[in-house]
CSV table of C-alpha atoms and ligand atoms in Angstrom, one decimal:
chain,number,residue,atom,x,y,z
A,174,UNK,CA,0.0,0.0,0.0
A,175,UNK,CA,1.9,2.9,-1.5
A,176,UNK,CA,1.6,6.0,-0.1
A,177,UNK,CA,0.0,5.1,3.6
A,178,UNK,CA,2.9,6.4,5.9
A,179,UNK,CA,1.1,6.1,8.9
A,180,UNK,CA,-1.1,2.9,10.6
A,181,UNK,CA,-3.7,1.6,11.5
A,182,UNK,CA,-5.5,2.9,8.8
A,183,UNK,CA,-8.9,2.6,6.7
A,184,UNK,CA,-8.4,3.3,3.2
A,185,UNK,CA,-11.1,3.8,0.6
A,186,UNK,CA,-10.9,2.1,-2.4
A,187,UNK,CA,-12.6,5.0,-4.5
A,188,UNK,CA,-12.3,2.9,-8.1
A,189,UNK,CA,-14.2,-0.1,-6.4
A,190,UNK,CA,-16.7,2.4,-4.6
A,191,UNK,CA,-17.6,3.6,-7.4
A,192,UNK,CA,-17.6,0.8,-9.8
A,193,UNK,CA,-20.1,-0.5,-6.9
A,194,UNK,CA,-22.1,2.8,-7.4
A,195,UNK,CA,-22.5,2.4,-11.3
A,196,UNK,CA,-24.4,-1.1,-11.0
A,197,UNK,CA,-26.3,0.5,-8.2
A,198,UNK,CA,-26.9,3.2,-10.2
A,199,UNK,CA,-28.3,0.7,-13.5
A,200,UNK,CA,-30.4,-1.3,-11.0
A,201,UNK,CA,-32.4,1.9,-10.3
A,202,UNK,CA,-33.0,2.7,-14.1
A,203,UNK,CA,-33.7,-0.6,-15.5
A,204,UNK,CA,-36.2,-1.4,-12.1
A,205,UNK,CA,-37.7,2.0,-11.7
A,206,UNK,CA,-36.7,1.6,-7.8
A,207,UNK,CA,-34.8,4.1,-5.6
A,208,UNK,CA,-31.6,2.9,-3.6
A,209,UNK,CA,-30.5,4.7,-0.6
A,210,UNK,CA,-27.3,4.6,1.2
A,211,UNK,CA,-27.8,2.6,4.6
A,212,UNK,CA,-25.4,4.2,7.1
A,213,UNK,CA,-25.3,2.1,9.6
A,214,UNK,CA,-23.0,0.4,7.6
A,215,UNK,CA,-21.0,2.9,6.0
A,216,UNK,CA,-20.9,6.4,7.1
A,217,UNK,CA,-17.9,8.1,5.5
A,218,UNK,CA,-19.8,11.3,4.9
A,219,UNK,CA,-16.5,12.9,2.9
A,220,UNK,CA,-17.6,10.8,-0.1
A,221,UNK,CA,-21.5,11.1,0.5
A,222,UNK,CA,-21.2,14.1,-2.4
A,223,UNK,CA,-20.0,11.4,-4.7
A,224,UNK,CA,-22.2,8.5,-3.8
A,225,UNK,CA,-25.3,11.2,-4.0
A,226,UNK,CA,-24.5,11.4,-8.1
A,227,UNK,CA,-25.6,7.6,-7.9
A,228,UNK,CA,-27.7,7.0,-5.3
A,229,UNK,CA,-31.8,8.9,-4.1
A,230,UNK,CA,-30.5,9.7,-0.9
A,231,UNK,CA,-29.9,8.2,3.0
A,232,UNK,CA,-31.4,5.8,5.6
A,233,UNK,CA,-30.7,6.3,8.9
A,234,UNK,CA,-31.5,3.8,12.2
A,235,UNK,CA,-31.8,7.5,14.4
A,236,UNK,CA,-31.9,11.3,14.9
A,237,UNK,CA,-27.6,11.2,14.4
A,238,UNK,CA,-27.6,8.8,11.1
A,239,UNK,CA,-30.4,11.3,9.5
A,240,UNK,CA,-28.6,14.3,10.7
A,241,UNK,CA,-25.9,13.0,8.8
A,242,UNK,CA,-27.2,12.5,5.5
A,243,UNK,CA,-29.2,15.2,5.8
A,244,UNK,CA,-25.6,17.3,6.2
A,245,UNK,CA,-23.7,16.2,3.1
A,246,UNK,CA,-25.9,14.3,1.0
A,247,UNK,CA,-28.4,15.9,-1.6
A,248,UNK,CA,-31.3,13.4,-1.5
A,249,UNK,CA,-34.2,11.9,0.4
A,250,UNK,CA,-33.4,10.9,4.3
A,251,UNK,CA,-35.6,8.4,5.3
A,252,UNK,CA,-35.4,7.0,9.4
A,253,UNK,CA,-36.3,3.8,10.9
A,254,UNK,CA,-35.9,3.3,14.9
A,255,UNK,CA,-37.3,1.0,17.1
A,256,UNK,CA,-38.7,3.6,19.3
A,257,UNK,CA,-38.5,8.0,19.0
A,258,UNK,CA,-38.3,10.0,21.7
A,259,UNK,CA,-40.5,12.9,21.8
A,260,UNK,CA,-37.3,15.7,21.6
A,261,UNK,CA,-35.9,13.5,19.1
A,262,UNK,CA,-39.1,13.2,17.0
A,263,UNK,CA,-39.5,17.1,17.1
A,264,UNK,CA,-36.0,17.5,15.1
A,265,UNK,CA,-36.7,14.9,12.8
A,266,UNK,CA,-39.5,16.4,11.3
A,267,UNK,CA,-37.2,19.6,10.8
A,268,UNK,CA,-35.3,17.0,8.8
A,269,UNK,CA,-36.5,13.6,7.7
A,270,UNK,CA,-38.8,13.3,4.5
A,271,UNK,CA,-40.0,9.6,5.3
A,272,UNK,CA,-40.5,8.2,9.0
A,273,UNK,CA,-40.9,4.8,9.4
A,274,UNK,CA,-42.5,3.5,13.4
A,275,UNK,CA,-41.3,0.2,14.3
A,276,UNK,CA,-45.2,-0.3,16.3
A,277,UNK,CA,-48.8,1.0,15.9
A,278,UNK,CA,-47.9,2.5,19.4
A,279,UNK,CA,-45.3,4.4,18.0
A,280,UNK,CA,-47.4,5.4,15.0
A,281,UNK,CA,-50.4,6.9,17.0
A,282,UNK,CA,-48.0,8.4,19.3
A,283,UNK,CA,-46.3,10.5,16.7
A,284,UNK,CA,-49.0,10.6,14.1
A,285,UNK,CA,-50.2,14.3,14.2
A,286,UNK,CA,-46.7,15.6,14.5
A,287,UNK,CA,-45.7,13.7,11.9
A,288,UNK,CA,-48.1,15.9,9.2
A,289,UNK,CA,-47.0,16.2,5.9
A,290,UNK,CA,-44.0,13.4,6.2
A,291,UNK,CA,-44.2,10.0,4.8
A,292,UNK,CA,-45.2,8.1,7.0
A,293,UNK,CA,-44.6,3.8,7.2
A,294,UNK,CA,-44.7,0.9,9.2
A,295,UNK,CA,-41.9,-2.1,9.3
A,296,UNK,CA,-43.6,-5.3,8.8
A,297,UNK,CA,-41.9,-8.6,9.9
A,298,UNK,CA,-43.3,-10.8,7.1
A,299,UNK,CA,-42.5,-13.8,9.6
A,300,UNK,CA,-40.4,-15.5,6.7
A,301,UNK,CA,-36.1,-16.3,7.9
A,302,UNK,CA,-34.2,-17.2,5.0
A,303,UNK,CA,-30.9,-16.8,7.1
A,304,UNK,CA,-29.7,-19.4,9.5
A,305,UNK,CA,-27.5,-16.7,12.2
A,306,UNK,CA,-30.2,-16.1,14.5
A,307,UNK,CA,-28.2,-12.3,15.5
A,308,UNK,CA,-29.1,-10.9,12.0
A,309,UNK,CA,-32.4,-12.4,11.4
A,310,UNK,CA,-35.1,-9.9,12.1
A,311,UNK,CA,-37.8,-12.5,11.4
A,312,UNK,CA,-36.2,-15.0,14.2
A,313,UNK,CA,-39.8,-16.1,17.1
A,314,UNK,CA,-40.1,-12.9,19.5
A,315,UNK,CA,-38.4,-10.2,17.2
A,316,UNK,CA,-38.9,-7.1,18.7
A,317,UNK,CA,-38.6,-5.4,14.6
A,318,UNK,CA,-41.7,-5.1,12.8
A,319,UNK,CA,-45.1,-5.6,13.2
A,320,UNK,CA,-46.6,-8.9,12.4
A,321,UNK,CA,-49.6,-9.5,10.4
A,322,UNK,CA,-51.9,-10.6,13.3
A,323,UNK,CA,-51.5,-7.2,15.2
A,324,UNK,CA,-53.0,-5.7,12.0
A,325,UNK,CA,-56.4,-5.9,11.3
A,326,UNK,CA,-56.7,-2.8,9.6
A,327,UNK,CA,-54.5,-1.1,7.3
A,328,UNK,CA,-53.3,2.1,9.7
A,329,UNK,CA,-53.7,5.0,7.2
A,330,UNK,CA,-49.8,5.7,6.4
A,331,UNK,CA,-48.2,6.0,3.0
A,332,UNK,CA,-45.9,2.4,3.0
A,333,UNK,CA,-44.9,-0.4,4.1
A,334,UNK,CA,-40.6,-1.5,5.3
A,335,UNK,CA,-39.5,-4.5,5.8
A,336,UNK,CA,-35.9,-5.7,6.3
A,337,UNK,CA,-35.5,-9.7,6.6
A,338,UNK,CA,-31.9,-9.9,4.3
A,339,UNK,CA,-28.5,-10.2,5.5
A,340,UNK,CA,-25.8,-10.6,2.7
A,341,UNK,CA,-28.2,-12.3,0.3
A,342,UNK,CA,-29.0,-12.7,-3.0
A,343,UNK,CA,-32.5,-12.3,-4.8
A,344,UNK,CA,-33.3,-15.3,-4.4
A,345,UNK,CA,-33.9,-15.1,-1.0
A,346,UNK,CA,-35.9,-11.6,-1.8
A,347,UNK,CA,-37.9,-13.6,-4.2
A,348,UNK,CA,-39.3,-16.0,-1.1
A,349,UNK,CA,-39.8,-13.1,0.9
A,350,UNK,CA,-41.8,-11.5,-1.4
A,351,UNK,CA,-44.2,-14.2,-1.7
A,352,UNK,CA,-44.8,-14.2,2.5
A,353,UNK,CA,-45.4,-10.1,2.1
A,354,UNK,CA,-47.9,-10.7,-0.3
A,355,UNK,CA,-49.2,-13.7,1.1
A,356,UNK,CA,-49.7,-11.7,5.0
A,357,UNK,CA,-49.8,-8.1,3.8
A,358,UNK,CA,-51.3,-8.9,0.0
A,359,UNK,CA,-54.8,-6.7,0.7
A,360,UNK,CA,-52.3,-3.9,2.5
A,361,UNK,CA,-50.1,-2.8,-0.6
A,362,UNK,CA,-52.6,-1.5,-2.9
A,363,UNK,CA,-53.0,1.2,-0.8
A,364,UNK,CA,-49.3,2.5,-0.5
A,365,UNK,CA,-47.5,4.9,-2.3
A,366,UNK,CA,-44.1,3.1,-1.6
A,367,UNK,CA,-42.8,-0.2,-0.4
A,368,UNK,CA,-38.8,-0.3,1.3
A,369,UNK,CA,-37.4,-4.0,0.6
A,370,UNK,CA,-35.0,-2.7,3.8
A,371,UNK,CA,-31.3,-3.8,3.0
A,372,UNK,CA,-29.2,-7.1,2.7
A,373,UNK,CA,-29.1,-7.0,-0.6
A,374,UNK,CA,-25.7,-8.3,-1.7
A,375,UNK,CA,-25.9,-6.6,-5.5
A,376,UNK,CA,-22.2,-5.8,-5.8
A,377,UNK,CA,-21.3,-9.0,-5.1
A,378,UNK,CA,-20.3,-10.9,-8.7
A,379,UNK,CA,-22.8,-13.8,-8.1
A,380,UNK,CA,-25.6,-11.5,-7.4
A,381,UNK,CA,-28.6,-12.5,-9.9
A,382,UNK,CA,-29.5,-8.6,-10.5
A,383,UNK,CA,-31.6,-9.7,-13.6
A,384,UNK,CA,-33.9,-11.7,-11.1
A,385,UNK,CA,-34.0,-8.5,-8.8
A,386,UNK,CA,-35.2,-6.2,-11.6
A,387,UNK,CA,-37.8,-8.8,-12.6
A,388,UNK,CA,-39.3,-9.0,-8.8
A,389,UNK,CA,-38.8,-5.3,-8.6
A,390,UNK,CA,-40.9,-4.1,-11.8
A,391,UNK,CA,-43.4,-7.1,-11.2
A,392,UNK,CA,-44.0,-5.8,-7.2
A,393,UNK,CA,-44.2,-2.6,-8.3
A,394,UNK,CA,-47.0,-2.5,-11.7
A,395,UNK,CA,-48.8,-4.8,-9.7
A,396,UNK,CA,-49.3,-2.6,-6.6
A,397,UNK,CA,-48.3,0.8,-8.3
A,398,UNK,CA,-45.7,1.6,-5.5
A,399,UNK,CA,-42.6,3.2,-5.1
A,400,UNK,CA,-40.1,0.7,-4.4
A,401,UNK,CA,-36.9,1.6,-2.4
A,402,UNK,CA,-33.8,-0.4,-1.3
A,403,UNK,CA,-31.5,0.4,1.4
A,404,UNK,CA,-28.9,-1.5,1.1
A,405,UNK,CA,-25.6,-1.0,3.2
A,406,UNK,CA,-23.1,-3.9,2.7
A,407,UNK,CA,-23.5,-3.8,-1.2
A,408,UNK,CA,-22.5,0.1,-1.7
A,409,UNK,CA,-19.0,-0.3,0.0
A,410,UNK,CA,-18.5,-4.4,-0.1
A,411,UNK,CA,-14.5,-5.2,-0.7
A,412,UNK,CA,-14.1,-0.9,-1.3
A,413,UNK,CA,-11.2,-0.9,1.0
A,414,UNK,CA,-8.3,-2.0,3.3
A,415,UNK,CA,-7.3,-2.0,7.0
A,416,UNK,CA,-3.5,-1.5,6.9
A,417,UNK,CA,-2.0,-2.3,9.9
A,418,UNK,CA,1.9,-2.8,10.6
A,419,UNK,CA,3.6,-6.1,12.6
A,420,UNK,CA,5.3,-4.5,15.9
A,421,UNK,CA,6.2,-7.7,17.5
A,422,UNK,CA,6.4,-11.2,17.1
A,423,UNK,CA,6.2,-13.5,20.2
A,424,UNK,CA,6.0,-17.2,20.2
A,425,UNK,CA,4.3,-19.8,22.7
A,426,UNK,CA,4.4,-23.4,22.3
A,427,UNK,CA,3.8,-24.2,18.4
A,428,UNK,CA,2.4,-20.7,17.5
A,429,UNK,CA,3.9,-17.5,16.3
A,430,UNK,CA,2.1,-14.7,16.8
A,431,UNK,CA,1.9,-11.6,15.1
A,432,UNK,CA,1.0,-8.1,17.4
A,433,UNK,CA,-0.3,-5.7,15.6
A,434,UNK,CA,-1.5,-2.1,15.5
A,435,UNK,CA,-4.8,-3.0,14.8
A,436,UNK,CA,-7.3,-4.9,17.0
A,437,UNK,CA,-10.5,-7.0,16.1
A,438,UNK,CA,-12.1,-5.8,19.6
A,439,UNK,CA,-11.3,-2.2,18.4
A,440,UNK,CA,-11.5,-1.5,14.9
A,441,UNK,CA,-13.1,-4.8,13.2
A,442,UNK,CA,-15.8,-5.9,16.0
A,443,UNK,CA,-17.4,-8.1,13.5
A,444,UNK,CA,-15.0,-10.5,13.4
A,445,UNK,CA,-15.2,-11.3,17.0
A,446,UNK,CA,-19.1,-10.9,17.2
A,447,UNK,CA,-20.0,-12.5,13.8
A,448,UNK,CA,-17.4,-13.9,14.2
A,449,UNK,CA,-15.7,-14.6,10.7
A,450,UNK,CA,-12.1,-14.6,10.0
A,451,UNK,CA,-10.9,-11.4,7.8
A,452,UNK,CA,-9.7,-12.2,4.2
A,453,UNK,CA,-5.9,-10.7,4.2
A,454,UNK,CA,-3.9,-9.7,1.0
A,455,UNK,CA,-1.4,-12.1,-0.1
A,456,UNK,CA,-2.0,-14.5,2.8
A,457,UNK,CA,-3.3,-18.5,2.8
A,458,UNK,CA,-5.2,-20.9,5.3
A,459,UNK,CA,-3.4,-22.4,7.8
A,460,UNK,CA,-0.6,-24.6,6.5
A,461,UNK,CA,-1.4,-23.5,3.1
A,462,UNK,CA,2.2,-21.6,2.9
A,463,UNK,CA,4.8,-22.2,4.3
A,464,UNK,CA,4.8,-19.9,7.5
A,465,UNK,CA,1.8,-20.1,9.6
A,466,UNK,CA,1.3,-17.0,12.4
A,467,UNK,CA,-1.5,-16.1,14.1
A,468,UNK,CA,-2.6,-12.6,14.1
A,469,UNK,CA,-3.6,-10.8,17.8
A,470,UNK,CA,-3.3,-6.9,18.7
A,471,UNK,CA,-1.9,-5.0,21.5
A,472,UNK,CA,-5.1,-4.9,23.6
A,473,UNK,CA,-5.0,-6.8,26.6
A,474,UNK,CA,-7.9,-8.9,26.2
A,475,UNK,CA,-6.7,-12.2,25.7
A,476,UNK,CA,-9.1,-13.1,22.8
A,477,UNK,CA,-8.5,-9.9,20.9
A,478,UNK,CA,-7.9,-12.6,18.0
A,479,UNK,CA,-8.0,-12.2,14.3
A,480,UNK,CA,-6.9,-15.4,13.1
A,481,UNK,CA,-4.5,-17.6,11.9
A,482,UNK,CA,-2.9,-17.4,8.6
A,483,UNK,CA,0.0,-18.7,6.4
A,484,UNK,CA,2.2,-16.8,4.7
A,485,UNK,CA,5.2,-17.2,1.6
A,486,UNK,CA,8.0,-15.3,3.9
A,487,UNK,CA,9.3,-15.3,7.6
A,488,UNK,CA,7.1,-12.0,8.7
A,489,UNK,CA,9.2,-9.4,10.0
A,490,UNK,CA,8.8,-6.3,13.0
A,491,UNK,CA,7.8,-3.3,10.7
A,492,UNK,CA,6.0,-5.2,7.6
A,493,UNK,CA,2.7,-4.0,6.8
A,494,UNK,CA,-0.6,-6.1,6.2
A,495,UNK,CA,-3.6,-5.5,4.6
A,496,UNK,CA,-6.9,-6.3,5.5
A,497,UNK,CA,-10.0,-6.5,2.6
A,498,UNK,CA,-12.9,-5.3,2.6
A,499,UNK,CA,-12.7,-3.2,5.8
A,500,UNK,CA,-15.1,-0.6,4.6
A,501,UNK,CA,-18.4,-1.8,6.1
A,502,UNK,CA,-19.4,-2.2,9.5
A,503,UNK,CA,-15.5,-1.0,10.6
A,504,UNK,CA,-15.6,2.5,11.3
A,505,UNK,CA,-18.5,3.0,12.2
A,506,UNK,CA,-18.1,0.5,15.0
A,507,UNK,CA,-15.2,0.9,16.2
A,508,UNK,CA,-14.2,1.7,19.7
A,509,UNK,CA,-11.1,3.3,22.0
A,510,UNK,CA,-10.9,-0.1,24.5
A,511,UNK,CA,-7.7,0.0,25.7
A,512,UNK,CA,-7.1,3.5,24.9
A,513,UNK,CA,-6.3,1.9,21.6
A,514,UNK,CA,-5.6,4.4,19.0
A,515,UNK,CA,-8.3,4.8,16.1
A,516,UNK,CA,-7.1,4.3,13.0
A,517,UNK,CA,-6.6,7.2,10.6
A,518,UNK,CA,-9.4,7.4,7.9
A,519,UNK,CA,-8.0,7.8,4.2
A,520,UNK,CA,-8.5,7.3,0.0
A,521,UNK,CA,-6.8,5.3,-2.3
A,522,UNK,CA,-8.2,7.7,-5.5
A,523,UNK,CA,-8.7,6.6,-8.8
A,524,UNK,CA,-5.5,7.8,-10.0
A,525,UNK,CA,-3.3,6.1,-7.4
A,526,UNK,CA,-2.8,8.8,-5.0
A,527,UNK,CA,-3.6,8.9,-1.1
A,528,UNK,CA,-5.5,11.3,0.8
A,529,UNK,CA,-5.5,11.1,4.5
A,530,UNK,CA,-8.8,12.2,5.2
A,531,UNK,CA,-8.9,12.1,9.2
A,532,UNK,CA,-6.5,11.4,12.0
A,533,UNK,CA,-7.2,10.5,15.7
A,534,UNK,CA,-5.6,11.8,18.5
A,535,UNK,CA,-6.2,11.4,22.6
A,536,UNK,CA,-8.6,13.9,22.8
A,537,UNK,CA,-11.2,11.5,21.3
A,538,UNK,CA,-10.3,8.7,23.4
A,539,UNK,CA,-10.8,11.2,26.3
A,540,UNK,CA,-13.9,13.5,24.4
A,541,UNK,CA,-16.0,9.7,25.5
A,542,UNK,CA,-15.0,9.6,28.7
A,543,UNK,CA,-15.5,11.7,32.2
B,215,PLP,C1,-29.0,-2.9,8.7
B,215,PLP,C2,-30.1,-2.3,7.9
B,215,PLP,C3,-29.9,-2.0,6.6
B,215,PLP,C4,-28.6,-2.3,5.8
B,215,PLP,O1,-28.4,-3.6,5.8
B,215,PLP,P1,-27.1,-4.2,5.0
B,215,PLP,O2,-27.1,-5.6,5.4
B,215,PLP,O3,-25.9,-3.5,5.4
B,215,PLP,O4,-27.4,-4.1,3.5
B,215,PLP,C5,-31.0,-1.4,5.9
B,215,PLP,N1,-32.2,-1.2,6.6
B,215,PLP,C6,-32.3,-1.5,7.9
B,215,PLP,C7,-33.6,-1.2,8.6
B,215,PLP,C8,-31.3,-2.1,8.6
B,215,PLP,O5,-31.5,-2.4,9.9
């Protein structure tokens, strides 16, 4: 990685950003949907300018997402939440063009301030098609969406959200499809727009995007609707690196291990909640190549543990590694346990230079703290 002088750092890979961004941007012309930018996943507002020439606008889980989009990106901000609060309801009406309650409680509590908005309700169609219980919104007793039985009536709004998806294809949006119609069938004449929520993998190069255009224009004739994605892990998927530079090497027993500046606990907590093991430039399986190492920070929680991986070369104090696709659900989770350092946010551009867009310093370890 040319050009990074200083680590740990998240670099943007602008090219694949926005090659992402162009099949984005043919799925909303050839289906007649809208896609907007889910930022729970990805909030790097420094590029939203950019991603706002592809995309209809922002989705936001809260008042601090949609104050964000609202901020730097020229579009629609739409909010979902599980719950408002009033003060936080009062500002989002200042900002939010569509408002979607998570419960009919929640609707009739905000409903009158809510005038001239788009209102919507999340639906949980009651239909998993993912087998990790954490990500499945659908799973007995979720607490997102309203399930058919509590509805008896359609609640005078103007659509209809679900979100059931987590890294899938259209397949599995085909299948829900059916249980929306099948449970909310009589509802979606009467909207004006329908949000298929996220989890849509489209930038992913297995992704059947003919089959999602087909379900999207069919859904849409047939109940004259607005449809809108909001897919997070598909506009940034494999856009960018964690660079991260070997300070020590220790050995115990059979294993060397690699300390790095980077930490799963602090800068990639998906791979220890997930947890999945990170794919790594020019690295193998275990045993693959012919130096294994296993790869651990310099926190001290014992299980601060990225993996193990093999290697063509002895690794040496001072080399760098990169981490892939380290643009989604990094930064925007990431933490200062330990006091650890966060990592400096930068871009790889299209014509090979880097930008270092943000650095850290104590004060925002201490800003979180009293
Ligand atoms: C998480 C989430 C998204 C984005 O999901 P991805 O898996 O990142 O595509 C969209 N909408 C809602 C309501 C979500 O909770």
């Amino acid at each position: 990685m040319a050009g990074v002088q200083h680590t740990p750092a998240y670099v943007l890979d602008e090219e694949t950003l926005i090659s992402n961004l162009e099949i984005l941007k043919s799925v909303q012309e050839r289906s007649g949907c809208k896609i907007l930018l889910a930022q729970k996943a990805f909030s790097m507002f420094h590029v939203y300018p950019l991603i706002s020439e592809y995309l209809a606008g922002t989705t936001a889980s809260g008042l601090y997402e949609a104050r964000l989009g609202r901020e730097y990106f020229p579009g629609e901000v739409h909010v979902f939440s599980p719950a408002y609060k009033p003060e936080e309801m009062q500002y989002l009406i200042t900002i939010a063009d569509h408002i979607i309650f998570n419960s009919l409680n929640q609707l009739e509590k905000y409903r009158d301030l809510c005038a001239g908005k788009s209102i919507g309700l999340r639906i949980n169609p009651e239909c998993s098609t993912q087998e990790t219980a954490i990500y499945d919104p659908c799973a007995r007793g979720s607490r997102l969406g309203v399930i058919r039985d509590q509805l008896d009536h359609f609640p005078d709004i103007d659509g209809l959200h679900f979100h059931t998806l987590c890294e899938q294809n259209a397949d599995a949006l085909a299948i829900t499809l059916k249980a929306v119609e099948e449970k909310f069938g009589s509802y979606l004449h009467q909207c004006k727009w329908v949000n298929f929520g996220g989890g849509h993998h489209i930038t992913r190069p297995d992704y059947d995007i003919d089959l999602l255009i087909k379900l999207i224009r069919e859904f849409s004739e047939k109940y004259q609707v607005q449809v809108y994605l909001e897919p997070g892990e598909a506009i940034a998927l494999n856009a960018g690196y964690l660079i991260t530079e070997i300070m020590d090497i220790v050995e115990n027993h059979e294993s060397k291990i690699l300390i790095l500046d980077a930490s799963a606990a602090c800068h990639m907590p998906d791979v220890l909640e997930m947890p999945y093991r990170p794919p790594l430039l020019a690295s193998g399986q275990p045993g693959e190549k012919a130096y294994d190492y296993r790869l651990s920070s310099c926190t001290c929680l014992a299980g601060d543990i990225i993996g193990d991986y093999s290697f063509d070369q002895n690794m040496q104090i001072g080399d760098r590694l990169c981490f892939l696709d380290m643009m989604i659900y990094s930064m925007v989770k990431n933490n200062t346990f330990n006091g650890m350092p966060l990592p400096d946010i930068g871009i790889l551009h299209t014509d090979g230079s880097y930008e270092v867009i943000k650095k850290f310093d104590y004060a925002d370890f201490k800003e979180r703290l009293s």
